[in-house]
Coordinates of C-alpha atoms and ligand atoms in Angstrom, one line a residue:
M1390 CA 169.3 131.6 83.0
A1391 CA 169.4 135.4 83.6
I1392 CA 168.8 136.8 87.1
I1393 CA 167.1 140.1 86.6
G1394 CA 167.3 143.2 88.9
I1395 CA 164.1 145.0 89.9
D1396 CA 163.5 148.4 91.4
L1397 CA 160.1 147.9 92.9
G1398 CA 159.3 151.6 93.5
T1399 CA 156.4 153.3 95.3
T1400 CA 155.5 155.2 92.2
N1401 CA 157.3 153.4 89.4
S1402 CA 159.0 150.0 88.9
L1403 CA 161.6 148.9 86.4
A1404 CA 163.8 146.0 85.6
A1405 CA 167.3 145.5 84.3
V1406 CA 169.5 142.6 83.3
W1407 CA 173.3 142.1 83.1
R1408 CA 174.0 141.1 79.5
N1409 CA 177.0 141.4 77.2
G1410 CA 179.1 142.9 80.0
R1411 CA 176.8 145.6 81.0
A1412 CA 173.5 146.3 82.8
E1413 CA 170.7 146.9 80.4
L1414 CA 167.2 148.2 81.1
I1415 CA 164.3 146.1 80.1
P1416 CA 161.4 147.8 78.3
N1417 CA 157.8 146.9 79.0
G1418 CA 155.2 146.0 76.4
A1419 CA 154.7 149.7 75.6
G1420 CA 158.4 150.2 75.0
E1421 CA 158.8 152.2 78.2
Y1422 CA 161.3 151.5 81.0
L1423 CA 159.1 152.8 83.8
T1424 CA 156.1 150.8 84.7
P1425 CA 153.8 152.7 87.2
S1426 CA 153.3 150.7 90.4
A1427 CA 149.6 150.7 90.1
V1428 CA 147.0 147.9 89.9
S1429 CA 143.4 148.2 88.8
I1430 CA 140.7 145.6 88.4
D1431 CA 138.6 146.0 85.2
E1432 CA 134.8 145.6 85.3
D1433 CA 135.2 142.1 83.8
G1434 CA 137.7 141.1 86.5
T1435 CA 140.9 141.6 84.4
V1436 CA 143.9 142.9 86.3
L1437 CA 145.6 145.9 84.8
V1438 CA 149.1 146.9 85.9
G1439 CA 151.1 149.9 85.0
Q1440 CA 150.2 153.0 83.0
A1441 CA 146.7 151.8 82.3
A1442 CA 146.1 151.3 86.0
R1443 CA 147.6 154.6 86.9
D1444 CA 145.3 156.4 84.5
R1445 CA 142.3 154.6 86.1
L1446 CA 143.2 156.2 89.4
I1447 CA 141.4 159.2 88.1
T1448 CA 138.5 157.4 86.4
H1449 CA 138.0 154.4 88.7
P1450 CA 139.6 155.2 92.1
E1451 CA 137.4 152.6 93.8
R1452 CA 138.9 149.8 91.6
T1453 CA 142.5 151.0 91.6
A1454 CA 145.4 150.9 94.1
A1455 CA 148.7 152.8 94.1
L1456 CA 151.4 153.7 96.7
F1457 CA 151.0 150.3 98.4
K1458 CA 154.7 149.9 98.9
R1459 CA 154.3 152.3 101.8
D1460 CA 152.3 149.6 103.7
M1461 CA 154.5 146.6 102.7
G1462 CA 154.6 144.0 105.4
T1463 CA 151.4 145.1 107.0
E1464 CA 148.0 143.5 106.8
K1465 CA 146.4 146.6 105.3
Q1466 CA 143.7 145.7 102.8
F1467 CA 143.1 147.5 99.6
D1468 CA 139.7 147.2 98.1
L1469 CA 139.6 146.9 94.4
G1470 CA 136.0 146.7 93.2
G1471 CA 135.0 144.5 96.1
R1472 CA 138.0 142.2 96.1
K1473 CA 140.6 142.7 98.9
F1474 CA 144.3 142.7 98.4
T1475 CA 147.3 143.0 100.7
P1476 CA 150.3 145.2 99.7
E1477 CA 152.2 142.0 99.2
E1478 CA 149.7 140.7 96.7
L1479 CA 149.5 144.0 94.8
S1480 CA 153.3 144.0 94.6
A1481 CA 153.2 140.5 93.4
L1482 CA 151.0 141.6 90.5
V1483 CA 153.5 144.3 89.6
L1484 CA 156.4 141.8 89.8
R1485 CA 154.5 139.4 87.6
K1486 CA 154.1 142.0 85.0
L1487 CA 157.8 142.9 85.1
K1488 CA 158.7 139.2 84.9
E1489 CA 156.5 138.7 81.8
D1490 CA 157.8 141.8 80.1
A1491 CA 161.4 140.6 80.8
E1492 CA 160.7 137.1 79.4
A1493 CA 159.2 138.6 76.3
Y1494 CA 162.2 140.9 75.9
L1495 CA 164.9 138.4 76.6
G1496 CA 163.2 135.5 74.9
E1497 CA 163.8 133.1 77.8
P1498 CA 162.1 132.2 81.1
V1499 CA 163.1 134.3 84.1
A1500 CA 162.9 132.6 87.4
E1501 CA 164.9 134.7 89.7
A1502 CA 165.3 138.3 90.6
V1503 CA 167.3 140.6 92.9
V1504 CA 164.9 143.2 94.2
S1505 CA 165.8 146.5 95.8
V1506 CA 164.2 147.8 98.9
P1507 CA 164.6 150.9 101.0
A1508 CA 167.5 150.6 103.5
Y1509 CA 165.1 151.3 106.4
F1510 CA 162.7 148.4 105.5
A1511 CA 162.2 146.2 108.5
E1512 CA 162.1 142.5 108.6
A1513 CA 158.4 142.3 107.9
A1514 CA 158.6 144.5 104.8
R1515 CA 161.6 142.6 103.5
T1516 CA 159.9 139.2 104.1
A1517 CA 156.8 140.5 102.4
T1518 CA 158.8 141.6 99.4
K1519 CA 160.3 138.1 99.1
R1520 CA 156.9 136.5 99.4
A1521 CA 155.6 138.9 96.7
G1522 CA 158.3 137.5 94.5
A1523 CA 157.4 133.9 95.3
L1524 CA 153.7 134.8 94.5
A1525 CA 154.8 136.2 91.2
G1526 CA 156.7 133.0 90.4
L1527 CA 160.1 134.6 91.0
T1528 CA 162.7 133.4 93.5
V1529 CA 163.9 136.4 95.4
E1530 CA 166.8 135.3 97.5
R1531 CA 168.7 138.5 97.5
L1532 CA 167.4 141.9 98.4
V1533 CA 169.6 144.9 97.8
N1534 CA 169.3 148.3 99.5
E1535 CA 168.2 151.0 97.1
P1536 CA 171.1 153.3 98.1
S1537 CA 173.6 150.5 97.7
A1538 CA 172.2 149.7 94.2
A1539 CA 172.4 153.4 93.3
A1540 CA 176.0 153.5 94.5
V1541 CA 176.9 150.4 92.6
A1542 CA 175.4 151.8 89.4
G1543 CA 177.1 155.1 90.0
R1544 CA 180.4 153.2 89.8
I1545 CA 181.2 153.7 93.4
G1546 CA 182.4 150.1 93.2
E1547 CA 185.3 151.0 91.0
G1548 CA 188.7 152.4 91.7
D1549 CA 190.8 151.8 94.7
E1550 CA 190.4 154.6 97.1
E1551 CA 188.0 154.7 99.9
K1552 CA 184.8 156.6 99.1
T1553 CA 182.0 158.0 101.1
C1554 CA 178.9 158.7 99.0
L1555 CA 175.8 160.5 99.9
V1556 CA 172.8 159.0 98.1
F1557 CA 169.9 161.4 97.8
D1558 CA 166.8 159.4 96.6
F1559 CA 163.9 161.7 95.9
G1560 CA 160.9 159.8 94.5
G1561 CA 157.2 160.3 94.2
G1562 CA 156.2 160.2 97.8
T1563 CA 159.4 159.8 99.9
L1564 CA 162.9 161.2 100.3
D1565 CA 165.6 158.7 101.4
V1566 CA 169.0 159.9 102.3
S1567 CA 171.8 157.4 102.9
L1568 CA 175.5 157.3 103.4
V1569 CA 177.2 154.6 101.4
E1570 CA 180.8 153.8 102.1
R1571 CA 183.0 151.8 99.8
F1572 CA 186.4 150.4 100.8
D1573 CA 188.1 148.0 98.5
N1574 CA 185.3 145.6 97.4
V1575 CA 183.0 146.2 100.3
V1576 CA 180.0 148.5 99.8
S1577 CA 178.1 149.4 103.0
V1578 CA 175.2 151.5 103.9
T1579 CA 176.4 153.2 107.1
A1580 CA 173.6 155.6 107.9
V1581 CA 170.0 156.3 106.8
S1582 CA 167.5 159.0 107.2
G1583 CA 164.7 160.5 105.3
D1584 CA 161.3 162.1 105.1
N1585 CA 158.5 159.7 104.3
R1586 CA 156.0 162.5 103.7
L1587 CA 158.0 164.4 101.1
G1588 CA 158.1 163.6 97.4
G1589 CA 157.4 164.7 93.9
R1590 CA 153.7 164.6 94.7
D1591 CA 154.1 167.5 97.1
F1592 CA 155.5 169.6 94.3
D1593 CA 152.6 168.7 92.1
K1594 CA 150.3 169.9 94.9
A1595 CA 152.3 173.1 95.4
I1596 CA 152.1 173.8 91.7
A1597 CA 148.3 173.0 91.5
Q1598 CA 147.6 175.2 94.5
G1599 CA 149.9 178.0 93.3
F1600 CA 148.1 177.9 89.9
C1601 CA 144.7 178.2 91.7
E1602 CA 146.0 181.0 93.8
D1603 CA 147.3 183.0 90.9
C1604 CA 144.2 182.3 88.8
G1605 CA 141.7 183.1 91.5
I1606 CA 140.4 179.6 91.9
D1607 CA 139.4 178.3 95.4
W1608 CA 141.3 175.0 95.8
D1609 CA 139.3 174.0 98.8
S1610 CA 136.0 174.2 97.0
L1611 CA 137.1 171.9 94.1
E1612 CA 135.8 168.4 93.8
R1613 CA 138.1 165.4 94.1
A1614 CA 138.1 164.6 90.4
Q1615 CA 138.9 168.3 89.6
R1616 CA 141.8 168.3 92.0
E1617 CA 143.1 165.0 90.5
L1618 CA 143.0 166.6 87.1
L1619 CA 144.8 169.7 88.2
L1620 CA 147.4 167.6 90.0
R1621 CA 148.0 165.5 86.8
Q1622 CA 148.3 168.7 84.8
A1623 CA 150.7 170.2 87.4
E1624 CA 152.9 167.1 87.2
Q1625 CA 153.2 167.4 83.5
C1626 CA 154.2 171.0 83.8
K1627 CA 156.7 170.1 86.5
I1628 CA 158.3 167.5 84.1
A1629 CA 158.3 170.0 81.2
L1630 CA 160.2 172.4 83.4
T1631 CA 163.1 169.9 83.5
N1632 CA 164.1 170.9 80.0
Q1633 CA 162.2 174.1 79.3
K1634 CA 162.5 177.6 80.7
N1635 CA 158.7 178.0 80.9
V1636 CA 155.5 176.1 80.3
L1637 CA 151.9 177.2 79.8
M1638 CA 149.6 175.5 82.3
V1639 CA 146.0 175.4 81.0
C1640 CA 143.2 173.8 82.9
A1641 CA 139.5 173.7 82.1
L1642 CA 137.5 173.2 85.3
G1643 CA 133.9 173.1 84.2
E1644 CA 132.3 175.7 81.9
G1645 CA 133.8 179.0 80.7
E1646 CA 137.2 180.0 79.6
P1647 CA 139.9 177.6 80.8
A1648 CA 142.3 179.1 83.3
S1649 CA 145.9 179.5 82.1
L1650 CA 149.2 180.6 83.6
T1651 CA 152.9 180.6 82.4
L1652 CA 155.1 178.7 84.9
T1653 CA 158.8 179.0 85.3
N1654 CA 161.4 177.4 87.6
E1655 CA 161.6 180.7 89.5
W1656 CA 157.8 180.6 90.0
L1657 CA 158.1 176.9 91.2
I1658 CA 160.8 177.8 93.7
R1659 CA 158.7 180.6 95.1
K1660 CA 155.6 178.4 95.4
G1661 CA 157.4 175.4 96.8
A1662 CA 159.8 177.3 99.1
P1663 CA 158.7 175.3 102.3
L1664 CA 159.3 172.1 100.4
F1665 CA 162.8 173.0 99.4
K1666 CA 163.7 173.9 103.0
R1667 CA 162.6 170.4 104.1
L1668 CA 165.1 168.7 101.7
T1669 CA 168.1 169.4 103.8
A1670 CA 167.0 168.1 107.2
P1671 CA 167.7 164.4 106.5
I1672 CA 171.0 165.3 104.9
R1673 CA 172.0 167.0 108.1
R1674 CA 170.9 164.1 110.2
V1675 CA 172.9 161.4 108.3
L1676 CA 176.0 163.6 108.4
A1677 CA 175.6 164.3 112.1
D1678 CA 174.9 160.7 112.9
S1679 CA 178.2 159.7 111.2
G1680 CA 180.2 162.6 112.5
L1681 CA 180.9 163.8 109.0
R1682 CA 181.1 167.2 107.4
A1683 CA 179.7 168.0 104.0
E1684 CA 183.3 168.6 102.7
S1685 CA 184.4 165.1 103.6
L1686 CA 181.9 163.5 101.2
D1687 CA 183.5 162.1 98.0
E1688 CA 180.4 161.9 96.0
L1689 CA 176.8 163.0 95.8
V1690 CA 174.5 160.6 93.9
M1691 CA 171.1 162.0 93.2
V1692 CA 168.5 159.4 92.2
G1693 CA 164.7 159.2 92.0
G1694 CA 162.5 160.9 89.5
S1695 CA 162.2 164.1 91.5
S1696 CA 166.0 164.5 91.5
R1697 CA 165.6 165.4 87.8
M1698 CA 164.0 168.7 88.8
P1699 CA 166.7 171.3 88.0
S1700 CA 165.5 173.4 91.0
V1701 CA 166.0 170.4 93.4
R1702 CA 169.4 169.6 91.9
G1703 CA 170.5 173.2 92.2
Y1704 CA 169.2 173.5 95.7
I1705 CA 171.1 170.4 96.9
A1706 CA 174.2 171.2 95.0
K1707 CA 174.3 174.7 96.6
T1708 CA 173.6 173.3 100.1
L1709 CA 176.4 170.7 99.8
G1710 CA 178.7 172.8 97.8
R1711 CA 179.2 170.2 95.1
E1712 CA 177.7 168.9 91.9
P1713 CA 175.9 165.6 91.7
A1714 CA 177.8 162.7 90.1
A1715 CA 177.2 162.8 86.4
G1716 CA 177.1 159.0 85.9
A1717 CA 173.9 158.1 87.7
R1718 CA 170.7 158.6 85.8
P1719 CA 168.1 159.6 88.4
D1720 CA 165.3 157.3 87.4
T1721 CA 167.2 154.2 86.3
A1722 CA 170.2 154.0 88.6
I1723 CA 168.6 151.8 91.2
A1724 CA 167.3 149.3 88.6
L1725 CA 170.7 149.2 86.9
G1726 CA 172.4 148.6 90.2
A1727 CA 169.9 145.8 91.0
G1728 CA 170.7 144.4 87.5
I1729 CA 174.4 144.5 88.3
C1730 CA 173.7 142.6 91.5
G1731 CA 171.7 140.0 89.5
G1732 CA 174.8 139.6 87.4
M1733 CA 177.0 139.2 90.4
K1734 CA 174.6 136.6 91.8
A1735 CA 174.6 134.7 88.6
R1736 CA 178.4 134.9 88.8
A1737 CA 178.7 136.7 85.4
E1738 CA 182.1 137.2 84.1
G1739 CA 183.6 140.7 84.2
L1740 CA 181.9 141.5 87.4
R1741 CA 184.2 141.9 90.4
E1742 CA 182.6 140.3 93.4
L1743 CA 181.4 143.1 95.6
V1744 CA 180.4 142.5 99.2
L1745 CA 177.3 144.5 99.9
T1746 CA 176.6 145.0 103.5
D1747 CA 173.7 146.5 105.3
V1748 CA 172.8 147.8 108.7
C1749 CA 170.2 145.8 110.6
P1750 CA 167.4 148.3 111.1
F1751 CA 166.1 146.6 114.3
T1752 CA 167.3 144.9 117.4
L1753 CA 167.2 141.1 117.8
G1754 CA 167.4 139.4 121.2
T1755 CA 166.1 136.9 123.7
N1756 CA 164.1 137.0 126.9
V1757 CA 165.5 137.2 130.4
A1758 CA 163.7 137.0 133.7
N1759 CA 162.2 140.2 135.1
P1760 CA 162.5 140.2 138.9
A1761 CA 160.2 143.2 139.2
D1762 CA 157.4 141.6 137.2
P1763 CA 158.0 137.8 136.6
A1764 CA 155.1 137.6 134.1
R1765 CA 156.8 140.0 131.8
P1766 CA 160.3 138.9 130.7
I1767 CA 162.7 141.6 129.5
L1768 CA 164.3 141.6 126.1
S1769 CA 168.1 141.1 126.2
P1770 CA 169.5 142.4 122.9
I1771 CA 172.0 140.2 121.1
I1772 CA 172.3 141.9 117.7
E1773 CA 171.6 145.6 118.2
R1774 CA 170.0 148.0 115.8
N1775 CA 172.3 149.4 113.2
S1776 CA 174.8 146.5 113.5
V1777 CA 176.5 145.9 110.3
L1778 CA 175.3 142.8 108.5
P1779 CA 176.2 140.0 108.2
S1780 CA 176.5 139.8 112.0
S1781 CA 177.0 136.9 114.4
K1782 CA 176.9 137.6 118.1
M1783 CA 176.6 135.5 121.2
G1784 CA 175.0 136.0 124.6
L1785 CA 175.5 134.0 127.8
Y1786 CA 172.5 133.3 130.0
C1787 CA 172.0 131.3 133.1
T1788 CA 169.2 129.6 135.0
S1789 CA 167.0 131.9 137.0
Y1790 CA 165.8 129.6 139.8
D1791 CA 167.1 126.5 141.7
N1792 CA 166.8 123.2 139.9
Q1793 CA 165.5 124.7 136.7
T1794 CA 165.8 122.0 134.1
N1795 CA 164.2 123.7 131.1
I1796 CA 165.1 127.0 129.5
D1797 CA 162.9 128.7 127.0
V1798 CA 164.8 130.8 124.6
G1799 CA 162.5 133.2 122.8
I1800 CA 163.6 135.1 119.7
Y1801 CA 162.4 138.6 119.5
Q1802 CA 162.7 141.6 117.2
G1803 CA 162.1 145.2 118.4
E1804 CA 163.3 148.1 120.5
N1805 CA 161.0 147.8 123.6
L1806 CA 161.9 146.8 127.1
H1807 CA 159.4 144.0 127.6
C1808 CA 159.4 141.0 125.3
D1809 CA 155.6 141.2 124.8
E1810 CA 156.0 144.6 123.3
N1811 CA 158.2 143.3 120.6
T1812 CA 157.6 140.8 117.8
Q1813 CA 158.3 137.2 118.6
L1814 CA 160.0 135.4 115.8
G1815 CA 160.4 131.9 117.3
M1816 CA 161.2 129.8 120.4
L1817 CA 163.8 127.2 121.3
H1818 CA 163.9 125.0 124.4
I1819 CA 166.9 123.4 126.0
S1820 CA 167.2 121.1 129.0
V1821 CA 170.0 121.4 131.6
P1822 CA 170.8 119.3 134.6
P1823 CA 169.3 120.5 137.9
A1824 CA 171.6 122.8 139.9
P1825 CA 171.4 125.9 142.1
R1826 CA 170.2 129.0 140.2
G1827 CA 172.7 130.8 138.1
R1828 CA 175.0 127.7 137.9
Q1829 CA 173.9 126.4 134.5
V1830 CA 175.0 128.6 131.7
I1831 CA 173.8 128.4 128.1
R1832 CA 175.2 130.2 125.1
V1833 CA 172.8 131.7 122.6
R1834 CA 174.2 132.7 119.2
F1835 CA 172.4 134.8 116.6
T1836 CA 173.7 134.9 113.1
Y1837 CA 171.9 137.3 110.8
D1838 CA 172.9 137.4 107.1
I1839 CA 172.5 140.0 104.4
N1840 CA 169.4 138.3 103.0
G1841 CA 167.5 138.5 106.3
I1842 CA 168.0 134.9 107.3
L1843 CA 168.4 134.6 111.0
E1844 CA 170.0 131.5 112.5
V1845 CA 169.7 130.9 116.3
E1846 CA 171.9 128.4 118.0
V1847 CA 171.6 127.4 121.7
L1848 CA 174.4 125.5 123.4
S1849 CA 174.4 124.2 127.0
Q1850 CA 177.9 124.0 128.5
E1851 CA 177.4 120.8 130.4
D1852 CA 176.8 118.4 127.6
Q1853 CA 177.4 120.7 124.6
R1854 CA 173.9 120.0 123.4
T1855 CA 173.0 122.3 120.6
D1856 CA 169.7 123.3 119.2
K1857 CA 169.3 125.3 116.0
L1858 CA 166.5 127.2 114.5
L1859 CA 166.5 128.9 111.1
L1860 CA 164.2 131.7 110.5
R1861 CA 163.8 133.0 107.0
G1862 CA 161.4 134.7 104.7
S1863 CA 159.0 132.1 103.3
G1864 CA 159.2 131.0 99.7
V1865 CA 162.6 129.6 100.4
S1866 CA 162.8 125.9 101.3
E1867 CA 164.5 124.8 104.5
E1868 CA 167.3 123.1 102.6
E1869 CA 167.8 126.1 100.3
A1870 CA 168.0 128.4 103.2
R1871 CA 170.6 126.2 104.8
K1872 CA 172.6 126.1 101.6
R1873 CA 172.5 129.8 101.3
M1874 CA 173.5 130.1 104.9
E1875 CA 176.6 128.0 104.3
E1876 CA 177.4 130.0 101.2
L1877 CA 177.1 133.2 103.1
S1878 CA 179.2 132.1 106.0
R1879 CA 181.9 131.7 103.5
L1880 CA 181.1 135.1 102.0
K1881 CA 181.2 136.9 105.4
I1882 CA 184.7 137.9 104.6
A1883 CA 185.9 137.7 101.0
P1884 CA 188.5 135.0 100.7
R1885 CA 190.9 137.4 99.1
E1886 CA 190.7 139.5 102.3
Q1887 CA 191.2 136.5 104.5
E1888 CA 194.5 135.9 102.7
E1889 CA 195.3 139.5 103.3
T1890 CA 194.5 139.4 107.0
K1891 CA 196.5 136.3 107.4
A1892 CA 199.5 137.9 105.7
I1893 CA 199.2 141.0 108.0
L1894 CA 199.0 138.8 111.1
A1895 CA 202.0 136.9 110.0
K1896 CA 204.0 140.1 109.3
G1897 CA 203.1 141.5 112.7
G1898 CA 204.2 138.3 114.4
R1899 CA 207.5 138.5 112.5
L1900 CA 208.1 142.1 113.4
Y1901 CA 207.3 141.4 117.1
A1902 CA 209.8 138.7 117.1
S1903 CA 212.5 140.8 115.6
C1904 CA 212.4 144.1 117.5
V1905 CA 212.6 145.1 121.1
G1906 CA 211.5 147.7 123.6
E1907 CA 208.9 150.3 122.9
L1908 CA 208.7 149.4 119.2
R1909 CA 207.9 145.9 120.1
E1910 CA 205.2 147.0 122.5
R1911 CA 203.6 149.1 119.7
V1912 CA 203.7 146.2 117.3
L1913 CA 202.0 144.1 120.0
M1914 CA 199.3 146.8 120.5
M1915 CA 198.6 147.0 116.8
L1916 CA 198.4 143.3 116.6
G1917 CA 195.9 143.2 119.5
W1918 CA 193.9 146.0 118.0
F1919 CA 193.8 144.4 114.6
Q1920 CA 192.6 141.1 116.0
E1921 CA 189.9 142.9 117.9
Q1922 CA 188.7 144.4 114.6
L1923 CA 188.7 141.0 113.0
K1924 CA 186.3 139.8 115.7
S1925 CA 183.8 142.4 114.7
Q1926 CA 183.1 140.5 111.5
E1927 CA 182.2 143.8 109.9
P1928 CA 183.7 143.7 106.4
L1929 CA 184.1 147.5 106.1
R1930 CA 185.7 147.8 109.5
I1931 CA 188.0 144.9 108.8
A1932 CA 189.1 146.3 105.4
K1933 CA 189.9 149.6 106.9
A1934 CA 191.8 148.0 109.8
A1935 CA 193.7 145.8 107.4
R1936 CA 194.9 148.9 105.5
R1937 CA 195.8 150.7 108.7
A1938 CA 197.7 147.7 110.2
S1939 CA 199.5 147.0 107.0
D1940 CA 200.6 150.6 106.6
F1941 CA 201.7 150.6 110.2
F1942 CA 203.7 147.5 109.9
S1943 CA 205.4 148.8 106.7
Q1944 CA 206.4 151.9 108.6
V1945 CA 207.8 149.8 111.4
E1946 CA 209.7 147.8 108.9
R1947 CA 211.2 150.9 107.4
C1948 CA 212.2 152.3 110.7
M1949 CA 213.8 149.0 111.7
G1950 CA 215.8 149.2 108.6
E1951 CA 217.1 152.6 109.7
T1952 CA 217.8 152.3 113.4
G1953 CA 216.3 149.0 114.4
L1954 CA 214.8 150.7 117.4
E1955 CA 212.7 153.8 116.9
G1956 CA 209.1 154.0 115.8
P1957 CA 207.7 155.9 112.8
E1958 CA 207.7 159.6 113.3
D1959 CA 204.0 160.1 113.1
M1960 CA 203.3 157.0 115.2
E1961 CA 201.3 158.9 117.7
S1962 CA 198.9 160.3 115.2
W1963 CA 198.5 156.9 113.7
W1964 CA 197.6 155.5 117.0
E1965 CA 195.2 158.3 117.8
E1966 CA 193.4 157.6 114.6
A1967 CA 193.2 153.9 115.2
Ligands
ADP2413 P1 159.4 156.1 93.4 O1 160.8 155.8 93.9 O2 158.6 156.7 94.5 O3 158.8 155.0 92.8 P2 160.4 157.6 91.1 O4 161.8 157.7 91.5 O5 159.9 156.9 89.9 O6 159.5 157.3 92.4 O7 159.9 159.2 91.0 C1 158.6 159.5 90.7 C2 158.4 161.0 90.8 O8 159.4 161.6 90.0 C3 157.1 161.5 90.5 O9 156.7 162.4 91.4 C4 157.3 162.2 89.1 O10 156.4 163.3 88.9 C5 158.7 162.7 89.3 N1 159.4 162.9 88.0 C6 159.6 162.0 87.0 N2 160.3 162.5 86.0 C7 160.4 163.8 86.3 C8 161.1 164.9 85.6 N3 161.6 164.8 84.4 N4 161.1 166.1 86.2 C9 160.5 166.2 87.5 N5 159.9 165.2 88.1 C10 159.9 164.0 87.6
MG2414 MG1 162.5 154.8 94.2

């Protein structure tokens, strides 16, 4: 059975499937690939999803909801004609529509999907996305980050060199900028930034207001419905300007002659100047965070509907001094990438197994005693924000008073000092034999996988008693979660790479045994450094370290062949880099 990929967007959603050796977009009942992420309840209680609902935003705003993805994972209530819905439930309705369209198109039931989410989505929003899937009758085990999906679709997964790709995702209401690195078969999001108040809608508004300005209409005195109408008109003109030099905007607001104006891209750039300026701030931030210069980027991938605007493409191309990659289609790349991930998950032939890693957007930790205020324990981070996933880290803790026999191990998520200011995810208890304070030590291990499943293990040193807790998005059974966990622990490092690292370690050992003096010391240092890198469990870091160590050992080998004693000429620079 096929596993489909879904781009569950703020403005539009779409689905794709891996079939006959390629990712294929799935049309909806209307033959369109894009289904607006809007839900409306008809007067007779019928749920409308997609374009129909989007159109009703103008006619029936009180029975219609859109842009709910922005509130995913919160308890916010949307009122649709007297019935209340959470963002999760509204998303489930969109997902159900996509599932039904896919089943009709494929002619078979669809039970599972890989859904893309913004890289900055926190635990609650991710869990809510999975639950939305479950509510729609779809198993959503794997979430993929939107920029990773775009990068995969943009063929960043091909070829052998290391690549750093900047993904510029400019949608209807948000701008997300991410750095995606690929090395060998590992694709990682390494930095994210963005502006969640900047999107295509702001250009619609700039056009509508510019139109009013030039036609002598007072925008502020217009009624809500009139504004909505102007905004819709403005959007259509904006889209027309993608392939046309100019477009005539006509709008009839009440009686009299309709107002009209010829729009061009130059006009748009003038009216939207402040918006264009805001496009580059997040780009600067991700580059600065990663210590990269624009020149060192290998690829620029522009996705999201608003990236189709020639003015936006031109502006970004000029800023970065490079053209966007031709391969990625702005409005479909993420869905196609998610479709490819669905294929990978279904273990389709012809798909090279990629390891997709992610950064953890929040800190996970446990409570420790707070001497200053015993009632408010402090959060001790175990897995820190921006750690590369999957990640497994351990902390050591001891008893905080004499003869303490019970230790409560709280599990928290958040960035604040006190535990009560963060989100509690769970609690484990462990008993230890009585002893003076500080004598009994326990080990707490957090393992967080790429699907947002957290496993916490507590071990007491005395009797090796272990207690485990598995926290996961609901909609997945305990057993399933355990099974996935096992699968993933095997996936942490691709087996092929394990073979490679073993070979490198063996070679280093051999070189160490066969040379002397300074060279021997350097081999030892490299071996130590490489083993350190392996401990990090970060696939990207390990892949890079493996390449470096293997090159280094090859050079050592060559040098030994020559003199048997001296190191490679550029040894120092190698070392500095390492
Ligand atoms: P989201 O990721 O927020 O769901 P999309 O990537 O689907 O959004 O982008 C939707 C936005 O793209 C809307 O603001 C829409 O007006 C804009 N858009 C779509 N097609 C074009 C086009 N051809 N030219 C300019 N803007 C476009
Ligand atoms: Mg999007």
